[in-house]
Amino acid sequence: MAEPPAPPRFSLRQLAYFVAIAEAGTLSEAAARLRISQPAVSLALNDLERALKVQLCVRRKAHGITLTPSGSSLLVRARRLLREAEDLEAEATGTGTLTGVLSLGCYVTLAPTVLPPLLQGFAALHPEVTVEFAEDTQDVLQRRLLRGELDLAVIYDMDVMPEMARTVLFSVRPHVLLPADHPSAGLPEVSLRDLAEEPMVLLDTAPSAHHTLSLFHRFGIVPRVRHRPTGYETARALIGRGMGYGILVQRPANDRTHEGLQVVVKEIAEPIRAEPVLLAWPRHMSLNHRAREFLRFCESRGGPG
C-alpha cells in the first residue's frame, strides 16, 4: 500500500500573508490590510521562507520589500492555490451559493460601455460575489493575467499573447468619428482615402494606435496624425471641436462629448473586418468557479448590451 503524501511544511494562511505582503509592498501596509499586527506578518513570512528554504523577498528599511525571482514565481502559484482552496471550501460546504472575489480586467476604452451591463447582470445572478475590476491597456492586462493578479480580462483580438486562451463575446466594426459640421457628416459612409489629407486624432492607447495605422497601411494610405491623446474621451472631445477626425472601434450610445459638442459616427467605405471582443485568461491556469460562471454568463449574452 502506498504511503500517504506528506503534508506541506507551510500553511495556506502563510501563503495568504505572503500574497498580501507582495501586493501591499510593505509589511506595515500588509498588516493593515489583513488587520493583524506587523510582527505577525513578519513571522509568517519568516516561517514560509524557512519552510520553503528560499528567500522570497528583500526587506529594505523605508523602501518596503522587493520580491526575489523565487518570490515572484511563488506569487503566481500562491494566488492560484488560494483561489483553488476557496473553491474547494465553497464546494465542500455545499451551500450552492457562489461567493468570493472575482478579479476582472477590461481594456480601458471598452470599460465604459461593456463593464456596467456585465457587472449588473452577473450581480443579479450571483449577488454574493464581489467583482473587483481594473481598467488598463491590453499589454498591462495580459501581464497581470499571467502573474495571477486577474482571473479574466475583456480585451480586443489585437496583439493577444499566445499564452492566452480566449472566447469571442461579440464583434464591433471600426468607424470614422467626425465633428458634426464636417463636410462628410451627411454621407452614409466615408472613405479613408478621402480623409488622408485631413488632420487626424489618433487614440494612442495600446493597441489602438497600431491597429488604426495598420488599417491605413493596408490600403496604401499615410494619415496626417496631428494629435495623439491617450484617453478615449479626450479623443472624442478634440474631434468634437473640429480638430481632426478619428478612427475608433467602441461606439458609445451618446453622440455628445463631455462639453456637449456633437460627434458623428460614419461607416468606413473600405472593406475592413469587425474586431472581435474577447474574454481572455492564461492557458496554463485553471479557471476557478467564479471565473467559470462569469465566462458562462458572458457567453450566454451574445452581445455587448
PDB file of N, CA and C in Angstrom, residues 128-224:
ATOM      1  N   GLU A 128     -23.596  37.379  -4.104  1.00  0.00           N
ATOM      2  CA  GLU A 128     -22.592  37.209  -3.046  1.00  0.00           C
ATOM      3  C   GLU A 128     -21.162  37.292  -3.574  1.00  0.00           C
ATOM      4  N   VAL A 129     -20.994  37.400  -4.892  1.00  0.00           N
ATOM      5  CA  VAL A 129     -19.657  37.515  -5.470  1.00  0.00           C
ATOM      6  C   VAL A 129     -19.282  38.989  -5.582  1.00  0.00           C
ATOM      7  N   THR A 130     -18.092  39.317  -5.112  1.00  0.00           N
ATOM      8  CA  THR A 130     -17.559  40.670  -5.264  1.00  0.00           C
ATOM      9  C   THR A 130     -16.666  40.709  -6.501  1.00  0.00           C
ATOM     10  N   VAL A 131     -16.990  41.566  -7.455  1.00  0.00           N
ATOM     11  CA  VAL A 131     -16.184  41.693  -8.668  1.00  0.00           C
ATOM     12  C   VAL A 131     -15.285  42.922  -8.531  1.00  0.00           C
ATOM     13  N   GLU A 132     -13.996  42.682  -8.442  1.00  0.00           N
ATOM     14  CA  GLU A 132     -13.022  43.771  -8.437  1.00  0.00           C
ATOM     15  C   GLU A 132     -12.487  43.902  -9.858  1.00  0.00           C
ATOM     16  N   PHE A 133     -12.538  45.114 -10.410  1.00  0.00           N
ATOM     17  CA  PHE A 133     -12.134  45.254 -11.806  1.00  0.00           C
ATOM     18  C   PHE A 133     -11.047  46.311 -11.960  1.00  0.00           C
ATOM     19  N   ALA A 134     -10.248  46.141 -13.016  1.00  0.00           N
ATOM     20  CA  ALA A 134      -9.166  47.068 -13.338  1.00  0.00           C
ATOM     21  C   ALA A 134      -9.277  47.447 -14.803  1.00  0.00           C
ATOM     22  N   GLU A 135      -9.135  48.735 -15.102  1.00  0.00           N
ATOM     23  CA  GLU A 135      -9.133  49.228 -16.482  1.00  0.00           C
ATOM     24  C   GLU A 135      -7.708  49.583 -16.870  1.00  0.00           C
ATOM     25  N   ASP A 136      -7.251  49.044 -18.003  1.00  0.00           N
ATOM     26  CA  ASP A 136      -5.869  49.324 -18.406  1.00  0.00           C
ATOM     27  C   ASP A 136      -5.693  48.982 -19.878  1.00  0.00           C
ATOM     28  N   THR A 137      -4.467  49.154 -20.360  1.00  0.00           N
ATOM     29  CA  THR A 137      -4.150  48.787 -21.735  1.00  0.00           C
ATOM     30  C   THR A 137      -4.022  47.272 -21.844  1.00  0.00           C
ATOM     31  N   GLN A 138      -4.074  46.769 -23.072  1.00  0.00           N
ATOM     32  CA  GLN A 138      -4.093  45.313 -23.259  1.00  0.00           C
ATOM     33  C   GLN A 138      -2.788  44.650 -22.833  1.00  0.00           C
ATOM     34  N   ASP A 139      -1.658  45.318 -23.068  1.00  0.00           N
ATOM     35  CA  ASP A 139      -0.389  44.715 -22.677  1.00  0.00           C
ATOM     36  C   ASP A 139      -0.298  44.573 -21.164  1.00  0.00           C
ATOM     37  N   VAL A 140      -0.734  45.594 -20.438  1.00  0.00           N
ATOM     38  CA  VAL A 140      -0.705  45.534 -18.980  1.00  0.00           C
ATOM     39  C   VAL A 140      -1.665  44.466 -18.465  1.00  0.00           C
ATOM     40  N   LEU A 141      -2.874  44.425 -19.011  1.00  0.00           N
ATOM     41  CA  LEU A 141      -3.860  43.434 -18.566  1.00  0.00           C
ATOM     42  C   LEU A 141      -3.358  42.015 -18.776  1.00  0.00           C
ATOM     43  N   GLN A 142      -2.729  41.765 -19.909  1.00  0.00           N
ATOM     44  CA  GLN A 142      -2.246  40.410 -20.179  1.00  0.00           C
ATOM     45  C   GLN A 142      -1.099  40.024 -19.250  1.00  0.00           C
ATOM     46  N   ARG A 143      -0.232  40.973 -18.935  1.00  0.00           N
ATOM     47  CA  ARG A 143       0.840  40.679 -17.975  1.00  0.00           C
ATOM     48  C   ARG A 143       0.257  40.385 -16.597  1.00  0.00           C
ATOM     49  N   ARG A 144      -0.781  41.109 -16.230  1.00  0.00           N
ATOM     50  CA  ARG A 144      -1.410  40.874 -14.930  1.00  0.00           C
ATOM     51  C   ARG A 144      -2.126  39.521 -14.896  1.00  0.00           C
ATOM     52  N   LEU A 145      -2.698  39.109 -16.014  1.00  0.00           N
ATOM     53  CA  LEU A 145      -3.288  37.776 -16.085  1.00  0.00           C
ATOM     54  C   LEU A 145      -2.236  36.703 -15.851  1.00  0.00           C
ATOM     55  N   LEU A 146      -1.093  36.843 -16.507  1.00  0.00           N
ATOM     56  CA  LEU A 146      -0.029  35.851 -16.380  1.00  0.00           C
ATOM     57  C   LEU A 146       0.568  35.819 -14.984  1.00  0.00           C
ATOM     58  N   ARG A 147       0.542  36.957 -14.280  1.00  0.00           N
ATOM     59  CA  ARG A 147       1.051  37.000 -12.901  1.00  0.00           C
ATOM     60  C   ARG A 147       0.019  36.506 -11.890  1.00  0.00           C
ATOM     61  N   GLY A 148      -1.180  36.180 -12.370  1.00  0.00           N
ATOM     62  CA  GLY A 148      -2.212  35.693 -11.465  1.00  0.00           C
ATOM     63  C   GLY A 148      -2.940  36.785 -10.720  1.00  0.00           C
ATOM     64  N   GLU A 149      -2.760  38.054 -11.116  1.00  0.00           N
ATOM     65  CA  GLU A 149      -3.425  39.156 -10.445  1.00  0.00           C
ATOM     66  C   GLU A 149      -4.875  39.306 -10.891  1.00  0.00           C
ATOM     67  N   LEU A 150      -5.186  38.828 -12.082  1.00  0.00           N
ATOM     68  CA  LEU A 150      -6.544  38.881 -12.619  1.00  0.00           C
ATOM     69  C   LEU A 150      -6.992  37.484 -12.992  1.00  0.00           C
ATOM     70  N   ASP A 151      -8.287  37.232 -12.866  1.00  0.00           N
ATOM     71  CA  ASP A 151      -8.850  35.945 -13.294  1.00  0.00           C
ATOM     72  C   ASP A 151      -9.153  35.961 -14.790  1.00  0.00           C
ATOM     73  N   LEU A 152      -9.747  37.056 -15.260  1.00  0.00           N
ATOM     74  CA  LEU A 152     -10.192  37.176 -16.640  1.00  0.00           C
ATOM     75  C   LEU A 152      -9.992  38.625 -17.087  1.00  0.00           C
ATOM     76  N   ALA A 153      -9.980  38.843 -18.401  1.00  0.00           N
ATOM     77  CA  ALA A 153      -9.906  40.214 -18.910  1.00  0.00           C
ATOM     78  C   ALA A 153     -10.681  40.325 -20.218  1.00  0.00           C
ATOM     79  N   VAL A 154     -11.396  41.434 -20.370  1.00  0.00           N
ATOM     80  CA  VAL A 154     -12.119  41.749 -21.604  1.00  0.00           C
ATOM     81  C   VAL A 154     -11.200  42.608 -22.464  1.00  0.00           C
ATOM     82  N   ILE A 155     -10.811  42.087 -23.624  1.00  0.00           N
ATOM     83  CA  ILE A 155      -9.866  42.782 -24.492  1.00  0.00           C
ATOM     84  C   ILE A 155     -10.280  42.599 -25.951  1.00  0.00           C
ATOM     85  N   TYR A 156      -9.653  43.387 -26.830  1.00  0.00           N
ATOM     86  CA  TYR A 156      -9.853  43.196 -28.260  1.00  0.00           C
ATOM     87  C   TYR A 156      -8.955  42.061 -28.762  1.00  0.00           C
ATOM     88  N   ASP A 157      -9.325  41.505 -29.888  1.00  0.00           N
ATOM     89  CA  ASP A 157      -8.500  40.466 -30.513  1.00  0.00           C
ATOM     90  C   ASP A 157      -7.373  41.141 -31.300  1.00  0.00           C
ATOM     91  N   MET A 158      -6.524  41.856 -30.585  1.00  0.00           N
ATOM     92  CA  MET A 158      -5.398  42.577 -31.176  1.00  0.00           C
ATOM     93  C   MET A 158      -4.169  42.359 -30.290  1.00  0.00           C
ATOM     94  N   ASP A 159      -3.070  41.931 -30.894  1.00  0.00           N
ATOM     95  CA  ASP A 159      -1.827  41.728 -30.141  1.00  0.00           C
ATOM     96  C   ASP A 159      -2.039  40.842 -28.924  1.00  0.00           C
ATOM     97  N   VAL A 160      -2.823  39.783 -29.090  1.00  0.00           N
ATOM     98  CA  VAL A 160      -3.082  38.866 -27.974  1.00  0.00           C
ATOM     99  C   VAL A 160      -1.922  37.879 -27.855  1.00  0.00           C
ATOM    100  N   MET A 161      -1.401  37.726 -26.655  1.00  0.00           N
ATOM    101  CA  MET A 161      -0.278  36.825 -26.423  1.00  0.00           C
ATOM    102  C   MET A 161      -0.680  35.375 -26.699  1.00  0.00           C
ATOM    103  N   PRO A 162       0.251  34.560 -27.206  1.00  0.00           N
ATOM    104  CA  PRO A 162      -0.073  33.150 -27.466  1.00  0.00           C
ATOM    105  C   PRO A 162      -0.392  32.365 -26.194  1.00  0.00           C
ATOM    106  N   GLU A 163       0.016  32.906 -25.047  1.00  0.00           N
ATOM    107  CA  GLU A 163      -0.266  32.212 -23.781  1.00  0.00           C
ATOM    108  C   GLU A 163      -1.719  32.346 -23.346  1.00  0.00           C
ATOM    109  N   MET A 164      -2.510  33.129 -24.101  1.00  0.00           N
ATOM    110  CA  MET A 164      -3.882  33.392 -23.690  1.00  0.00           C
ATOM    111  C   MET A 164      -4.884  32.445 -24.335  1.00  0.00           C
ATOM    112  N   ALA A 165      -5.756  31.907 -23.514  1.00  0.00           N
ATOM    113  CA  ALA A 165      -6.971  31.261 -24.013  1.00  0.00           C
ATOM    114  C   ALA A 165      -8.021  32.350 -24.130  1.00  0.00           C
ATOM    115  N   ARG A 166      -8.969  32.160 -25.016  1.00  0.00           N
ATOM    116  CA  ARG A 166      -9.957  33.212 -25.200  1.00  0.00           C
ATOM    117  C   ARG A 166     -11.254  32.670 -25.780  1.00  0.00           C
ATOM    118  N   THR A 167     -12.327  33.435 -25.560  1.00  0.00           N
ATOM    119  CA  THR A 167     -13.597  33.163 -26.209  1.00  0.00           C
ATOM    120  C   THR A 167     -14.128  34.491 -26.735  1.00  0.00           C
ATOM    121  N   VAL A 168     -14.774  34.480 -27.896  1.00  0.00           N
ATOM    122  CA  VAL A 168     -15.294  35.700 -28.504  1.00  0.00           C
ATOM    123  C   VAL A 168     -16.647  36.046 -27.894  1.00  0.00           C
ATOM    124  N   LEU A 169     -16.781  37.270 -27.404  1.00  0.00           N
ATOM    125  CA  LEU A 169     -18.037  37.727 -26.828  1.00  0.00           C
ATOM    126  C   LEU A 169     -18.938  38.364 -27.881  1.00  0.00           C
ATOM    127  N   PHE A 170     -18.367  39.244 -28.697  1.00  0.00           N
ATOM    128  CA  PHE A 170     -19.086  39.880 -29.798  1.00  0.00           C
ATOM    129  C   PHE A 170     -18.051  40.577 -30.670  1.00  0.00           C
ATOM    130  N   SER A 171     -18.484  41.160 -31.768  1.00  0.00           N
ATOM    131  CA  SER A 171     -17.577  41.857 -32.685  1.00  0.00           C
ATOM    132  C   SER A 171     -18.107  43.259 -32.976  1.00  0.00           C
ATOM    133  N   VAL A 172     -17.180  44.190 -33.182  1.00  0.00           N
ATOM    134  CA  VAL A 172     -17.527  45.583 -33.471  1.00  0.00           C
ATOM    135  C   VAL A 172     -16.691  46.059 -34.646  1.00  0.00           C
ATOM    136  N   ARG A 173     -17.333  46.707 -35.624  1.00  0.00           N
ATOM    137  CA  ARG A 173     -16.616  47.201 -36.796  1.00  0.00           C
ATOM    138  C   ARG A 173     -16.080  48.604 -36.527  1.00  0.00           C
ATOM    139  N   PRO A 174     -14.811  48.864 -36.809  1.00  0.00           N
ATOM    140  CA  PRO A 174     -14.272  50.222 -36.645  1.00  0.00           C
ATOM    141  C   PRO A 174     -15.054  51.238 -37.464  1.00  0.00           C
ATOM    142  N   HIS A 175     -15.060  52.478 -36.989  1.00  0.00           N
ATOM    143  CA  HIS A 175     -15.816  53.525 -37.663  1.00  0.00           C
ATOM    144  C   HIS A 175     -15.020  54.825 -37.667  1.00  0.00           C
ATOM    145  N   VAL A 176     -15.469  55.755 -38.485  1.00  0.00           N
ATOM    146  CA  VAL A 176     -14.898  57.100 -38.516  1.00  0.00           C
ATOM    147  C   VAL A 176     -15.734  57.985 -37.597  1.00  0.00           C
ATOM    148  N   LEU A 177     -15.062  58.786 -36.783  1.00  0.00           N
ATOM    149  CA  LEU A 177     -15.762  59.740 -35.938  1.00  0.00           C
ATOM    150  C   LEU A 177     -15.435  61.148 -36.436  1.00  0.00           C
ATOM    151  N   LEU A 178     -16.470  61.914 -36.741  1.00  0.00           N
ATOM    152  CA  LEU A 178     -16.313  63.249 -37.318  1.00  0.00           C
ATOM    153  C   LEU A 178     -17.016  64.296 -36.455  1.00  0.00           C
ATOM    154  N   PRO A 179     -16.549  65.549 -36.518  1.00  0.00           N
ATOM    155  CA  PRO A 179     -17.328  66.624 -35.902  1.00  0.00           C
ATOM    156  C   PRO A 179     -18.620  66.821 -36.682  1.00  0.00           C
ATOM    157  N   ALA A 180     -19.635  67.330 -36.029  1.00  0.00           N
ATOM    158  CA  ALA A 180     -20.966  67.433 -36.651  1.00  0.00           C
ATOM    159  C   ALA A 180     -20.982  68.320 -37.888  1.00  0.00           C
ATOM    160  N   ASP A 181     -20.064  69.299 -37.975  1.00  0.00           N
ATOM    161  CA  ASP A 181     -20.062  70.207 -39.128  1.00  0.00           C
ATOM    162  C   ASP A 181     -19.079  69.789 -40.220  1.00  0.00           C
ATOM    163  N   HIS A 182     -18.588  68.568 -40.152  1.00  0.00           N
ATOM    164  CA  HIS A 182     -17.665  68.095 -41.185  1.00  0.00           C
ATOM    165  C   HIS A 182     -18.402  67.946 -42.517  1.00  0.00           C
ATOM    166  N   PRO A 183     -17.753  68.249 -43.642  1.00  0.00           N
ATOM    167  CA  PRO A 183     -18.421  68.134 -44.956  1.00  0.00           C
ATOM    168  C   PRO A 183     -18.981  66.754 -45.259  1.00  0.00           C
ATOM    169  N   SER A 184     -18.386  65.713 -44.659  1.00  0.00           N
ATOM    170  CA  SER A 184     -18.854  64.345 -44.925  1.00  0.00           C
ATOM    171  C   SER A 184     -19.840  63.844 -43.879  1.00  0.00           C
ATOM    172  N   ALA A 185     -20.259  64.728 -42.969  1.00  0.00           N
ATOM    173  CA  ALA A 185     -21.114  64.284 -41.869  1.00  0.00           C
ATOM    174  C   ALA A 185     -22.466  63.757 -42.357  1.00  0.00           C
ATOM    175  N   GLY A 186     -22.925  64.210 -43.526  1.00  0.00           N
ATOM    176  CA  GLY A 186     -24.215  63.767 -44.021  1.00  0.00           C
ATOM    177  C   GLY A 186     -24.162  62.536 -44.907  1.00  0.00           C
ATOM    178  N   LEU A 187     -22.960  62.016 -45.184  1.00  0.00           N
ATOM    179  CA  LEU A 187     -22.814  60.848 -46.044  1.00  0.00           C
ATOM    180  C   LEU A 187     -23.037  59.557 -45.258  1.00  0.00           C
ATOM    181  N   PRO A 188     -23.498  58.500 -45.926  1.00  0.00           N
ATOM    182  CA  PRO A 188     -23.706  57.228 -45.225  1.00  0.00           C
ATOM    183  C   PRO A 188     -22.398  56.547 -44.830  1.00  0.00           C
ATOM    184  N   GLU A 189     -21.332  56.777 -45.599  1.00  0.00           N
ATOM    185  CA  GLU A 189     -20.033  56.190 -45.292  1.00  0.00           C
ATOM    186  C   GLU A 189     -18.930  57.119 -45.802  1.00  0.00           C
ATOM    187  N   VAL A 190     -17.719  56.908 -45.264  1.00  0.00           N
ATOM    188  CA  VAL A 190     -16.590  57.774 -45.604  1.00  0.00           C
ATOM    189  C   VAL A 190     -15.402  56.909 -45.970  1.00  0.00           C
ATOM    190  N   SER A 191     -14.699  57.280 -47.053  1.00  0.00           N
ATOM    191  CA  SER A 191     -13.513  56.548 -47.469  1.00  0.00           C
ATOM    192  C   SER A 191     -12.289  57.053 -46.714  1.00  0.00           C
ATOM    193  N   LEU A 192     -11.424  56.143 -46.328  1.00  0.00           N
ATOM    194  CA  LEU A 192     -10.175  56.525 -45.676  1.00  0.00           C
ATOM    195  C   LEU A 192      -9.321  57.383 -46.606  1.00  0.00           C
ATOM    196  N   ARG A 193      -9.407  57.116 -47.900  1.00  0.00           N
ATOM    197  CA  ARG A 193      -8.622  57.893 -48.877  1.00  0.00           C
ATOM    198  C   ARG A 193      -9.062  59.360 -48.891  1.00  0.00           C
ATOM    199  N   ASP A 194     -10.341  59.605 -48.690  1.00  0.00           N
ATOM    200  CA  ASP A 194     -10.843  60.981 -48.693  1.00  0.00           C
ATOM    201  C   ASP A 194     -10.392  61.754 -47.463  1.00  0.00           C
ATOM    202  N   LEU A 195      -9.993  61.023 -46.413  1.00  0.00           N
ATOM    203  CA  LEU A 195      -9.578  61.665 -45.167  1.00  0.00           C
ATOM    204  C   LEU A 195      -8.060  61.834 -45.076  1.00  0.00           C
ATOM    205  N   ALA A 196      -7.319  61.268 -46.012  1.00  0.00           N
ATOM    206  CA  ALA A 196      -5.865  61.163 -45.913  1.00  0.00           C
ATOM    207  C   ALA A 196      -5.174  62.506 -45.699  1.00  0.00           C
ATOM    208  N   GLU A 197      -5.685  63.565 -46.299  1.00  0.00           N
ATOM    209  CA  GLU A 197      -5.034  64.876 -46.199  1.00  0.00           C
ATOM    210  C   GLU A 197      -5.524  65.700 -45.005  1.00  0.00           C
ATOM    211  N   GLU A 198      -6.504  65.210 -44.286  1.00  0.00           N
ATOM    212  CA  GLU A 198      -7.037  65.954 -43.145  1.00  0.00           C
ATOM    213  C   GLU A 198      -6.290  65.592 -41.864  1.00  0.00           C
ATOM    214  N   PRO A 199      -6.284  66.473 -40.873  1.00  0.00           N
ATOM    215  CA  PRO A 199      -5.634  66.157 -39.597  1.00  0.00           C
ATOM    216  C   PRO A 199      -6.382  65.028 -38.886  1.00  0.00           C
ATOM    217  N   MET A 200      -5.613  64.184 -38.248  1.00  0.00           N
ATOM    218  CA  MET A 200      -6.183  63.008 -37.583  1.00  0.00           C
ATOM    219  C   MET A 200      -5.917  63.060 -36.086  1.00  0.00           C
ATOM    220  N   VAL A 201      -6.921  62.644 -35.306  1.00  0.00           N
ATOM    221  CA  VAL A 201      -6.781  62.468 -33.865  1.00  0.00           C
ATOM    222  C   VAL A 201      -6.607  60.968 -33.634  1.00  0.00           C
ATOM    223  N   LEU A 202      -5.404  60.556 -33.262  1.00  0.00           N
ATOM    224  CA  LEU A 202      -5.076  59.130 -33.128  1.00  0.00           C
ATOM    225  C   LEU A 202      -5.097  58.730 -31.663  1.00  0.00           C
ATOM    226  N   LEU A 203      -6.045  57.888 -31.273  1.00  0.00           N
ATOM    227  CA  LEU A 203      -6.091  57.372 -29.906  1.00  0.00           C
ATOM    228  C   LEU A 203      -4.866  56.499 -29.681  1.00  0.00           C
ATOM    229  N   ASP A 204      -3.982  56.948 -28.797  1.00  0.00           N
ATOM    230  CA  ASP A 204      -2.682  56.290 -28.631  1.00  0.00           C
ATOM    231  C   ASP A 204      -2.646  55.467 -27.351  1.00  0.00           C
ATOM    232  N   THR A 205      -3.531  54.502 -27.279  1.00  0.00           N
ATOM    233  CA  THR A 205      -3.578  53.574 -26.154  1.00  0.00           C
ATOM    234  C   THR A 205      -3.443  52.169 -26.712  1.00  0.00           C
ATOM    235  N   ALA A 206      -2.341  51.491 -26.358  1.00  0.00           N
ATOM    236  CA  ALA A 206      -2.043  50.182 -26.941  1.00  0.00           C
ATOM    237  C   ALA A 206      -3.209  49.216 -26.763  1.00  0.00           C
ATOM    238  N   PRO A 207      -3.635  48.527 -27.865  1.00  0.00           N
ATOM    239  CA  PRO A 207      -3.041  48.533 -29.203  1.00  0.00           C
ATOM    240  C   PRO A 207      -3.810  49.397 -30.211  1.00  0.00           C
ATOM    241  N   SER A 208      -4.572  50.394 -29.747  1.00  0.00           N
ATOM    242  CA  SER A 208      -5.433  51.167 -30.649  1.00  0.00           C
ATOM    243  C   SER A 208      -4.661  51.849 -31.771  1.00  0.00           C
ATOM    244  N   ALA A 209      -3.550  52.521 -31.424  1.00  0.00           N
ATOM    245  CA  ALA A 209      -2.803  53.265 -32.437  1.00  0.00           C
ATOM    246  C   ALA A 209      -2.265  52.337 -33.519  1.00  0.00           C
ATOM    247  N   HIS A 210      -1.684  51.214 -33.099  1.00  0.00           N
ATOM    248  CA  HIS A 210      -1.130  50.258 -34.063  1.00  0.00           C
ATOM    249  C   HIS A 210      -2.230  49.725 -34.981  1.00  0.00           C
ATOM    250  N   HIS A 211      -3.386  49.424 -34.398  1.00  0.00           N
ATOM    251  CA  HIS A 211      -4.488  48.886 -35.189  1.00  0.00           C
ATOM    252  C   HIS A 211      -4.984  49.918 -36.202  1.00  0.00           C
ATOM    253  N   THR A 212      -5.150  51.163 -35.764  1.00  0.00           N
ATOM    254  CA  THR A 212      -5.646  52.211 -36.654  1.00  0.00           C
ATOM    255  C   THR A 212      -4.686  52.454 -37.811  1.00  0.00           C
ATOM    256  N   LEU A 213      -3.400  52.578 -37.516  1.00  0.00           N
ATOM    257  CA  LEU A 213      -2.414  52.832 -38.567  1.00  0.00           C
ATOM    258  C   LEU A 213      -2.324  51.660 -39.535  1.00  0.00           C
ATOM    259  N   SER A 214      -2.540  50.446 -39.019  1.00  0.00           N
ATOM    260  CA  SER A 214      -2.491  49.270 -39.900  1.00  0.00           C
ATOM    261  C   SER A 214      -3.652  49.282 -40.897  1.00  0.00           C
ATOM    262  N   LEU A 215      -4.809  49.851 -40.504  1.00  0.00           N
ATOM    263  CA  LEU A 215      -5.938  49.965 -41.439  1.00  0.00           C
ATOM    264  C   LEU A 215      -5.549  50.827 -42.633  1.00  0.00           C
ATOM    265  N   PHE A 216      -4.926  51.957 -42.378  1.00  0.00           N
ATOM    266  CA  PHE A 216      -4.496  52.841 -43.458  1.00  0.00           C
ATOM    267  C   PHE A 216      -3.403  52.180 -44.297  1.00  0.00           C
ATOM    268  N   HIS A 217      -2.459  51.532 -43.632  1.00  0.00           N
ATOM    269  CA  HIS A 217      -1.352  50.887 -44.339  1.00  0.00           C
ATOM    270  C   HIS A 217      -1.867  49.822 -45.306  1.00  0.00           C
ATOM    271  N   ARG A 218      -2.926  49.148 -44.903  1.00  0.00           N
ATOM    272  CA  ARG A 218      -3.492  48.078 -45.729  1.00  0.00           C
ATOM    273  C   ARG A 218      -3.936  48.606 -47.090  1.00  0.00           C
ATOM    274  N   PHE A 219      -4.341  49.871 -47.145  1.00  0.00           N
ATOM    275  CA  PHE A 219      -4.808  50.460 -48.403  1.00  0.00           C
ATOM    276  C   PHE A 219      -3.806  51.465 -48.970  1.00  0.00           C
ATOM    277  N   GLY A 220      -2.577  51.415 -48.480  1.00  0.00           N
ATOM    278  CA  GLY A 220      -1.523  52.272 -49.004  1.00  0.00           C
ATOM    279  C   GLY A 220      -1.713  53.740 -48.705  1.00  0.00           C
ATOM    280  N   ILE A 221      -2.300  54.055 -47.558  1.00  0.00           N
ATOM    281  CA  ILE A 221      -2.587  55.442 -47.190  1.00  0.00           C
ATOM    282  C   ILE A 221      -1.743  55.821 -45.980  1.00  0.00           C
ATOM    283  N   VAL A 222      -1.211  57.025 -45.982  1.00  0.00           N
ATOM    284  CA  VAL A 222      -0.451  57.543 -44.844  1.00  0.00           C
ATOM    285  C   VAL A 222      -1.243  58.699 -44.233  1.00  0.00           C
ATOM    286  N   PRO A 223      -1.820  58.521 -43.053  1.00  0.00           N
ATOM    287  CA  PRO A 223      -2.622  59.591 -42.450  1.00  0.00           C
ATOM    288  C   PRO A 223      -1.749  60.720 -41.886  1.00  0.00           C
ATOM    289  N   ARG A 224      -2.321  61.893 -41.751  1.00  0.00           N
ATOM    290  CA  ARG A 224      -1.631  63.041 -41.162  1.00  0.00           C
ATOM    291  C   ARG A 224      -2.043  63.157 -39.693  1.00  0.00           C
TER     292      ARG A 224
END
